[in-house]
Structure formats: structure tokens, C-alpha cells
Amino acid sequence: MRDWAGRWPLVGRGVELEYFAAASADQGCRGFVVGGAAGVGKSRLAEECLERAAAAGFRVGRATASVAAGAVPLGAIAHLLPAGIDLSDPVAGFAAVARGLASGPGRQWVLFVDDMHLLDAVSAVLLRQLMDTGALLLIGTVRTGEPYGDAVAALRGGDSVYRVDLTELSPEQVEVLLQAALGRPVARRTLHELSAASGGNVLYLRELVLGALAAGNLTEDGEMWHLVGDRLPGTARLTEMIGARLAAADPAGRPVLELLALCEPLPLTDAEALAPPRVTAALEQAGLIRVTQDRRRTTVSLAHPLYGEVLRAGLPLLRRRALLLGQAVRVQERGARRRGDLLHIATWRLAATGTADPALLTRAAVLARHAHDLPRTVALLEALPEKHRTTATELRLGEAQFELGRWHRAEATLAQADALAADEQERLAVALVRTTNLLWSNAPLAEAIAVNHAARERISVPADRRKLTINEGFLRIVGGRPAEGLALLEDLETDVGSAPDVNAWLRGAWMKPAALALVGRTVEATTWARRAHDAHRRVEERALASHPAFQRIPLVLALTEAGVPAAEVCRVGEPAYAELTAAGSRVRIWLAVLLGRTHWLAGHPATARRWWAEAATVSRGIDHAMALRPVLGGLAACAAVLGDLDVAEAMLAEHRELPPVEPGLLSAGEELLGEAWLLAARGQLGRARSVLVEAAAIARASGHVTGEALLLTDVARLGGAKEVTGRLTALARVCDGELAPARAELAGALAADDPELLLLAVDACQVVGADLLAAEAAT
């Protein structure tokens, strides 16, 4: 097994390393000091600098200062001093040390002193003199916020000492580091959890990863690493380090830290109700809390997420209960005026006692839902006593369970909501969510449609029956029947303001642009997708439908089919995926599916593989075969193109074991991409073309115009251009945007085998960002 506990690669410090290179080349430079908080990576950067100095021919040495060594003069650096030198006379002794260091072979000495702020005064004075004489170049690390004496301050001062201050890694840098350390990409949700929990602190990140690996919570599926469950256990070392740091604080500030661990952020007045201002100021000075000012409001939070984890783990049950209930009372006595106050009070009372006032739980759940906090929404509503559950509460609970991918629990909850329904309006509301959950939980499209029809039979009001017609259009598009669904949504209002029901309109407006894109009406699709997203943002307070970022799913599809380059599409899709990941929504799968498809069409198989692997990880976790079927086909295609034939075969073997379900937004034909490209990679081009022609026929039969064009283009690429040029030309006439004409032009040029036509096709493919198609045409 790989030794994950070994030294990790250095990531995200390129600027600092260039700065050190400039420092070491400067004849006047005497020192290079790396500052920053504990665990931020100071020592790792300094080690890299020392190694580069050694590679450049410098003589190098290393010392580590500590509290124990600091109690003895020269205790930290004694092992580096030349033997036989008497330092009882500082002037003569220091000069002798300088001569001894300068007399050795090679270039100047470079000395790395870790935790330089802990040096004793004698060592600091000696090192400064050696620096000033040019006998050595000092590399030192100092921890932000730690006290040090005048002698150590002198080591850091002056124009001859270069200084860098390290900050925590960004999420993007965390991703690069984890992939370099673990050898494979990391799922976005896992990256989000690790980045948030570590705060970008390299040491904390490393211990969290090691702990999760040891506990089996971090696993890989052959394509990427992902967390299993919701725990990040960390390591004993991590707990000890953080515990020691917290224990060093003034005991008078402990109540503030404990309350923050349970209820952060807090108003400064609440913190100062537990400890005097001087104590909270000392906590801030020690780097344990963070105080922020927002207009007239001053709030306090813990300086790092892991401080809360360690503090909560050490809180006795009754102490925890007292703190939570005490804070709930304080907020209530202030009138609970702020938007999130009711949500906080309900959460604290529930955590303290396992229950809360039912009316409070219900109101708090609404706030949690509008904040897109799905797990808290479920926790609050599941805590409701049975006699206080209504159609509305069960409906909201079922909808949140659905979005978390808990299909079977959602179905049971929605069935209960239906049983509680007292009138047509309530039965209608339940049917709209229940049919969606059925389809996503791998039930046949016909079953969801049957439930929708049964609901319509029980509804007498024409306006409400129309809502179910809109819902059927939504279901048919999700189930892979774009033309059928579009016919039911043709009269959908163009603005949510003129729609009789916000949620019915949002449901139709979510899928209508997807259907438009799939039948080739990409200009309309793009307009509708942008309109739906803007409308969802405006009416979010009234929307039962979830996050507005969902509206980016059809926009990604529309932009891709219009021929917008992948980089521009990703500027729309990737931030939306991050929003949905932070919210915990599993429905983000389809954004990953379509981003993978975008990169496949652009000719970026490695990036497409990354996104499809992401979608596969989420799909497997919630048993969502509708997305997993096309994803496994895509992964197999990418692996085949990249030469990983065994991986491609393994993906197809998994695909064959899946239950047959509706193809979802994409046609069932696109699932066959993997089979076709694996055959092509093995040199069986005729068989590969036959598979693609069969796949294109499936797409055509289900109304997926752009999917058919995708598959026929691959036929042309694999030597069948003459057979498909006519059909691609016909498709280009019914599709707007630049992509369809570029495909037809490429196929025609390949069929004619004409260099001038091929060069024109190169230009057309480059316009739409189809890099691989352009390269193939140029070749």
C-alpha cells in the first residue's frame, strides 16, 4: 500500500520559490524569512528552498528551535558550530565561528532554522553577526502571532532580509495538492468538505486525509477519490495539536470558545457576556477567534473550523445543553429579529433537548429550505411529532429528501403527504413532487406518467389540470422524449410574473430549454434557460423547486449544442456545480454529465473523463442509473481514446449490469459511444461504425436531433463520411447555431477527401471550439 504519510508535494508556492531564487542570487541578501500561521506550510517551503540551495552548490545546515533548546544558550545551533571554539569571549568567539564557516569548501553556508521565534538570545545574536559578515544566508520560519525578543527581531529586520508571509491554500490549490498526493482526482463534494474543514491549512488537510484513509472514509473507485459518509475523523495527532493550542488560551476565555463551537458566529456582545473584553481581545491576538465588522454589527467566530470540532468533542452533555439553551434564550430576549434567528433557535433547542416547539420547527424548516440547507431541513422536519405533521410539512420533507437522493425515503414521505391531503390543491402539490421522485429513482417513465394521469383525474379545476400537463411535459423531457415534452410546453408563459403558479412555471421552464436544445433550437433554448434562471432568482422565496443553479443545467446543454466553445460553457457550468455541491444537492449529477459531454464534443477526452467520473461517483452513491448509464458509456469512450482499453472494458462491463431505465436528458444512443470507441481503438472500424449508426437511429427515434448529429459525426470520423454526409447536411438545416453546420462541413470534406474543403472545415471546427475535430481535419 502506498505510504500516504510520507512527505507531500509542494503546491501553490511557485511565487515564493521564485522570490527565494531572487534572494539567493542577490549578493546583498543575508536572510529569507517565511512567516505564517501554524500548519500553513512554512517548514515545507523552507525545506524546498534549502534543497534548491544545496542543488545550486551552497553548503547547507538545519536547526530546529524549541522551548527546551531556547532555555540553553546556543542550544538549537550548537551542533552546527565548528569544534574547539571558545565562546566565553563573544567578540573573539563569534569571529572564530565566522572564519570556521567561511574556510570550508564550496559556496556560502545556507542555514535553515525552523521556528526561529523560539531561539535564545545568544543564538540570535551569533546568527545575526554571521549574516552581517556574509558567512551565511539564513532561511528561517516564524509563526504569526508568537512573541519573540529583540535579538530574534534583529534576525528578521533590515533591507538585506527578504520576507514572505504564507496564507492558506485556495480550494483550487487544495485540489492540485490532493491530486498530486493521492495520485488521482478528488470528487468535488469531497474537495469541498476537505477544503472547508481544513481551511486550506496544509498540515490540517494532511491529517484529515490520513485520518479518513485510515478509517476507510476516503476511498477511490478507479477514477477518483471520494468520501463515504459524512465524517472526517482526522488523526490523534491532529486532535492533540489543536487541543494543545486551545488549552494554551486564558481559561477565562474557554466559555467563549465553547459557545462559538456550538453557535458561531456570535454577536460580540454575546461573547463579552461570557468573558471580559480583554479576554476576547487576547483570544483574537492568539489567533483562536476572528472578529469581523459588517456595518454596525460586530461578530465573532472561531479562527478555524477544526477548533469547533475539537471543542465539541470535549464538551460534556449537560454543559453542551446549558450553552445551547442559554444562547437560545439570549436571542429570544432580543426579539429574534434577524432573518436567521428562528432557524438558529430551533436548531439549538433541537440539539440540546431532541425536541422543540412544533411551530418553531416548521418555520425554521422553511428558512432552512430557502437557504438551501437540505440536511438541516430534513432534521427539523423529521423532529416534528406525528400529530403535528401536515401535507405541507411532509411535502417539504419529501422534496428535500428527493434532492438529497434519498429516493425511497422520499417516496414514503410523499405517500404520507398524499394520505394527509385534504383537498385538490394539496393532492396536486404532492403529485408534482412525487412523479419527479419516481422518475429519478429509476422507475419507468410510464409509471411516473400514470401517477400524473391519476392525479389529473382527481382534479376538477382547469388551471390545476394545466399544471399537471406542464408536469407531464417536464417528465417526458427528463425521461428522454424531448419532442413529446416540448409539445406539452409550447404555450408556457414567457415570464414567471404572468404565470398563475410560480412552481409549475419553474418546473416547465427548467426542462423546456433542454428540449429545445435537443431538437436543435439552440437560440430559443439559450434564451429560455437564461430567462428561467433569472426568474428563479427573483422568486426564490416562493419557490418550492430547489436551487436556482439547477437552471444552469439546460443552459450548459444549449450553449454546447449552439457551438459555444467549452471554456465559455464552463464559465457558466462550473460555478453552478460548485453552488449545488455546497448545498449538498445530488441533482447536480446532470450538470457533471453535461459538462463531461461538452468536453467530449470539444475533443478534450481527459477533462471529459474527469467530469464523467465525478457524475459516476455521485450516481453510484444514490443508485441513479438514469445518469450512470450514459456516464459509463462516456467514461469507456474516453478511456478507449486515451488508450486505457482495460478500463474501457471494465466500464462497459459495469454498464451491462445496470437495469434498463429511461435515458434521461440524453438519448439511449449516446450510451453506445463507449462500445463504439473501444472497437475503434482495437482497429475494428467497421463494427464501430455499425454501432454508431445503430445508436444514431435510437437517437432519431426518440427525437434527439443533436444527439443523432453527434453520433453520425463520429461515423464520419471513423471512415463512414460518405454514408452520413447527406443526413448531417439535412440536420444542419433544422439546427441553428454553428455546431451542426460545422459537423456537416467536416463530413462533406472527409467524404470528398479534398484538402481545400478540409482546411475550410478546420476553420469551422475551430470557431465552435471542436479542437479534436479541427486537428483531425488538418491532419
PDB file of C-alpha atoms in Angstrom, residues 400-537:
ATOM      1  CA  ALA A 400     -35.685  17.778   0.457  1.00  0.00           C
ATOM      2  CA  GLN A 401     -35.164  14.002   0.706  1.00  0.00           C
ATOM      3  CA  PHE A 402     -35.589  13.737  -3.054  1.00  0.00           C
ATOM      4  CA  GLU A 403     -32.946  16.362  -3.703  1.00  0.00           C
ATOM      5  CA  LEU A 404     -30.542  14.591  -1.341  1.00  0.00           C
ATOM      6  CA  GLY A 405     -31.002  11.452  -3.422  1.00  0.00           C
ATOM      7  CA  ARG A 406     -32.898   9.536  -0.742  1.00  0.00           C
ATOM      8  CA  TRP A 407     -35.465   8.261  -3.234  1.00  0.00           C
ATOM      9  CA  HIS A 408     -37.152   5.553  -1.188  1.00  0.00           C
ATOM     10  CA  ARG A 409     -37.479   7.691   1.939  1.00  0.00           C
ATOM     11  CA  ALA A 410     -38.866  10.491  -0.209  1.00  0.00           C
ATOM     12  CA  GLU A 411     -41.479   8.169  -1.736  1.00  0.00           C
ATOM     13  CA  ALA A 412     -42.614   7.008   1.712  1.00  0.00           C
ATOM     14  CA  THR A 413     -42.834  10.604   2.934  1.00  0.00           C
ATOM     15  CA  LEU A 414     -44.726  11.763  -0.149  1.00  0.00           C
ATOM     16  CA  ALA A 415     -47.137   8.852   0.140  1.00  0.00           C
ATOM     17  CA  GLN A 416     -47.854  10.022   3.677  1.00  0.00           C
ATOM     18  CA  ALA A 417     -48.345  13.564   2.401  1.00  0.00           C
ATOM     19  CA  ASP A 418     -50.839  12.277  -0.151  1.00  0.00           C
ATOM     20  CA  ALA A 419     -52.740  10.404   2.562  1.00  0.00           C
ATOM     21  CA  LEU A 420     -52.934  13.611   4.613  1.00  0.00           C
ATOM     22  CA  ALA A 421     -54.070  15.740   1.659  1.00  0.00           C
ATOM     23  CA  ALA A 422     -57.434  17.340   2.393  1.00  0.00           C
ATOM     24  CA  ASP A 423     -58.277  18.900  -0.953  1.00  0.00           C
ATOM     25  CA  GLU A 424     -57.376  19.025  -4.642  1.00  0.00           C
ATOM     26  CA  GLN A 425     -54.696  21.672  -4.159  1.00  0.00           C
ATOM     27  CA  GLU A 426     -52.777  19.552  -1.669  1.00  0.00           C
ATOM     28  CA  ARG A 427     -53.097  16.399  -3.795  1.00  0.00           C
ATOM     29  CA  LEU A 428     -51.847  18.359  -6.779  1.00  0.00           C
ATOM     30  CA  ALA A 429     -48.797  19.677  -4.905  1.00  0.00           C
ATOM     31  CA  VAL A 430     -47.879  16.162  -3.782  1.00  0.00           C
ATOM     32  CA  ALA A 431     -48.281  14.683  -7.269  1.00  0.00           C
ATOM     33  CA  LEU A 432     -45.892  17.219  -8.783  1.00  0.00           C
ATOM     34  CA  VAL A 433     -43.051  16.232  -6.473  1.00  0.00           C
ATOM     35  CA  ARG A 434     -43.899  12.532  -6.289  1.00  0.00           C
ATOM     36  CA  THR A 435     -43.797  11.992 -10.048  1.00  0.00           C
ATOM     37  CA  THR A 436     -40.357  13.633 -10.243  1.00  0.00           C
ATOM     38  CA  ASN A 437     -39.036  11.460  -7.435  1.00  0.00           C
ATOM     39  CA  LEU A 438     -40.381   8.321  -9.116  1.00  0.00           C
ATOM     40  CA  LEU A 439     -38.631   9.085 -12.383  1.00  0.00           C
ATOM     41  CA  TRP A 440     -35.313   9.891 -10.759  1.00  0.00           C
ATOM     42  CA  SER A 441     -35.445   6.754  -8.612  1.00  0.00           C
ATOM     43  CA  ASN A 442     -35.147   4.547 -11.704  1.00  0.00           C
ATOM     44  CA  ALA A 443     -38.896   3.934 -12.078  1.00  0.00           C
ATOM     45  CA  PRO A 444     -40.096   3.689 -15.708  1.00  0.00           C
ATOM     46  CA  LEU A 445     -41.332   6.879 -17.337  1.00  0.00           C
ATOM     47  CA  ALA A 446     -44.695   5.173 -17.822  1.00  0.00           C
ATOM     48  CA  GLU A 447     -45.111   4.750 -14.056  1.00  0.00           C
ATOM     49  CA  ALA A 448     -44.492   8.452 -13.380  1.00  0.00           C
ATOM     50  CA  ILE A 449     -46.837   9.412 -16.221  1.00  0.00           C
ATOM     51  CA  ALA A 450     -49.502   7.077 -14.800  1.00  0.00           C
ATOM     52  CA  VAL A 451     -49.294   8.780 -11.394  1.00  0.00           C
ATOM     53  CA  ASN A 452     -49.580  12.145 -13.138  1.00  0.00           C
ATOM     54  CA  HIS A 453     -52.661  10.994 -15.097  1.00  0.00           C
ATOM     55  CA  ALA A 454     -54.259   9.582 -11.949  1.00  0.00           C
ATOM     56  CA  ALA A 455     -53.771  12.929 -10.232  1.00  0.00           C
ATOM     57  CA  ARG A 456     -55.355  14.712 -13.190  1.00  0.00           C
ATOM     58  CA  GLU A 457     -58.427  12.506 -12.871  1.00  0.00           C
ATOM     59  CA  ARG A 458     -58.899  13.752  -9.317  1.00  0.00           C
ATOM     60  CA  ILE A 459     -58.544  17.431 -10.247  1.00  0.00           C
ATOM     61  CA  SER A 460     -61.545  19.406 -11.440  1.00  0.00           C
ATOM     62  CA  VAL A 461     -60.139  22.950 -11.827  1.00  0.00           C
ATOM     63  CA  PRO A 462     -58.844  23.549 -15.406  1.00  0.00           C
ATOM     64  CA  ALA A 463     -55.953  25.733 -14.226  1.00  0.00           C
ATOM     65  CA  ASP A 464     -54.765  22.963 -11.931  1.00  0.00           C
ATOM     66  CA  ARG A 465     -55.131  20.345 -14.644  1.00  0.00           C
ATOM     67  CA  ARG A 466     -52.860  22.515 -16.788  1.00  0.00           C
ATOM     68  CA  LYS A 467     -50.207  22.349 -14.067  1.00  0.00           C
ATOM     69  CA  LEU A 468     -50.243  18.586 -14.460  1.00  0.00           C
ATOM     70  CA  THR A 469     -49.922  18.986 -18.228  1.00  0.00           C
ATOM     71  CA  ILE A 470     -46.839  21.123 -17.639  1.00  0.00           C
ATOM     72  CA  ASN A 471     -45.572  18.458 -15.285  1.00  0.00           C
ATOM     73  CA  GLU A 472     -46.072  15.756 -17.901  1.00  0.00           C
ATOM     74  CA  GLY A 473     -44.055  17.820 -20.360  1.00  0.00           C
ATOM     75  CA  PHE A 474     -41.327  18.090 -17.725  1.00  0.00           C
ATOM     76  CA  LEU A 475     -41.410  14.330 -17.101  1.00  0.00           C
ATOM     77  CA  ARG A 476     -41.249  13.400 -20.783  1.00  0.00           C
ATOM     78  CA  ILE A 477     -38.206  15.615 -21.341  1.00  0.00           C
ATOM     79  CA  VAL A 478     -36.439  14.257 -18.258  1.00  0.00           C
ATOM     80  CA  GLY A 479     -37.343  10.768 -19.471  1.00  0.00           C
ATOM     81  CA  GLY A 480     -35.632  11.297 -22.821  1.00  0.00           C
ATOM     82  CA  ARG A 481     -38.587  12.334 -25.022  1.00  0.00           C
ATOM     83  CA  PRO A 482     -37.826  15.958 -25.879  1.00  0.00           C
ATOM     84  CA  ALA A 483     -40.239  16.440 -28.790  1.00  0.00           C
ATOM     85  CA  GLU A 484     -43.149  14.938 -26.853  1.00  0.00           C
ATOM     86  CA  GLY A 485     -42.424  17.074 -23.817  1.00  0.00           C
ATOM     87  CA  LEU A 486     -41.902  20.215 -25.858  1.00  0.00           C
ATOM     88  CA  ALA A 487     -45.336  19.842 -27.451  1.00  0.00           C
ATOM     89  CA  LEU A 488     -46.879  19.991 -23.974  1.00  0.00           C
ATOM     90  CA  LEU A 489     -44.895  23.117 -23.038  1.00  0.00           C
ATOM     91  CA  GLU A 490     -45.299  25.198 -26.191  1.00  0.00           C
ATOM     92  CA  ASP A 491     -47.794  27.562 -24.523  1.00  0.00           C
ATOM     93  CA  LEU A 492     -45.761  28.065 -21.332  1.00  0.00           C
ATOM     94  CA  GLU A 493     -45.783  31.731 -20.355  1.00  0.00           C
ATOM     95  CA  THR A 494     -42.606  33.577 -21.254  1.00  0.00           C
ATOM     96  CA  ASP A 495     -42.440  35.311 -17.882  1.00  0.00           C
ATOM     97  CA  VAL A 496     -42.978  33.930 -14.402  1.00  0.00           C
ATOM     98  CA  GLY A 497     -44.877  37.089 -13.499  1.00  0.00           C
ATOM     99  CA  SER A 498     -47.711  36.200 -15.846  1.00  0.00           C
ATOM    100  CA  ALA A 499     -47.852  32.544 -14.787  1.00  0.00           C
ATOM    101  CA  PRO A 500     -50.718  31.549 -12.473  1.00  0.00           C
ATOM    102  CA  ASP A 501     -48.388  29.351 -10.389  1.00  0.00           C
ATOM    103  CA  VAL A 502     -44.693  30.024  -9.739  1.00  0.00           C
ATOM    104  CA  ASN A 503     -43.663  26.431  -9.049  1.00  0.00           C
ATOM    105  CA  ALA A 504     -45.455  24.950 -12.065  1.00  0.00           C
ATOM    106  CA  TRP A 505     -43.823  27.568 -14.288  1.00  0.00           C
ATOM    107  CA  LEU A 506     -40.362  26.902 -12.855  1.00  0.00           C
ATOM    108  CA  ARG A 507     -40.801  23.178 -13.444  1.00  0.00           C
ATOM    109  CA  GLY A 508     -41.697  23.709 -17.101  1.00  0.00           C
ATOM    110  CA  ALA A 509     -39.102  26.445 -17.619  1.00  0.00           C
ATOM    111  CA  TRP A 510     -36.385  24.158 -16.251  1.00  0.00           C
ATOM    112  CA  MET A 511     -36.839  21.485 -18.894  1.00  0.00           C
ATOM    113  CA  LYS A 512     -38.217  23.427 -21.857  1.00  0.00           C
ATOM    114  CA  PRO A 513     -34.781  24.829 -22.851  1.00  0.00           C
ATOM    115  CA  ALA A 514     -33.280  21.341 -22.573  1.00  0.00           C
ATOM    116  CA  ALA A 515     -35.829  20.016 -25.050  1.00  0.00           C
ATOM    117  CA  LEU A 516     -35.284  22.985 -27.374  1.00  0.00           C
ATOM    118  CA  ALA A 517     -31.539  22.314 -27.368  1.00  0.00           C
ATOM    119  CA  LEU A 518     -32.012  18.618 -28.096  1.00  0.00           C
ATOM    120  CA  VAL A 519     -34.220  19.289 -31.124  1.00  0.00           C
ATOM    121  CA  GLY A 520     -31.751  21.841 -32.477  1.00  0.00           C
ATOM    122  CA  ARG A 521     -33.481  25.114 -31.494  1.00  0.00           C
ATOM    123  CA  THR A 522     -30.446  26.323 -29.577  1.00  0.00           C
ATOM    124  CA  VAL A 523     -31.076  30.075 -29.824  1.00  0.00           C
ATOM    125  CA  GLU A 524     -34.501  29.681 -28.198  1.00  0.00           C
ATOM    126  CA  ALA A 525     -33.007  27.231 -25.719  1.00  0.00           C
ATOM    127  CA  THR A 526     -30.350  29.689 -24.593  1.00  0.00           C
ATOM    128  CA  THR A 527     -32.899  32.489 -24.219  1.00  0.00           C
ATOM    129  CA  TRP A 528     -35.272  30.286 -22.221  1.00  0.00           C
ATOM    130  CA  ALA A 529     -32.518  28.943 -19.947  1.00  0.00           C
ATOM    131  CA  ARG A 530     -31.283  32.419 -19.065  1.00  0.00           C
ATOM    132  CA  ARG A 531     -34.859  33.618 -18.555  1.00  0.00           C
ATOM    133  CA  ALA A 532     -35.637  30.695 -16.242  1.00  0.00           C
ATOM    134  CA  HIS A 533     -32.516  31.254 -14.149  1.00  0.00           C
ATOM    135  CA  ASP A 534     -33.182  34.978 -13.718  1.00  0.00           C
ATOM    136  CA  ALA A 535     -36.821  34.302 -12.837  1.00  0.00           C
ATOM    137  CA  HIS A 536     -35.861  31.631 -10.312  1.00  0.00           C
ATOM    138  CA  ARG A 537     -33.533  34.066  -8.584  1.00  0.00           C
TER     139      ARG A 537
END
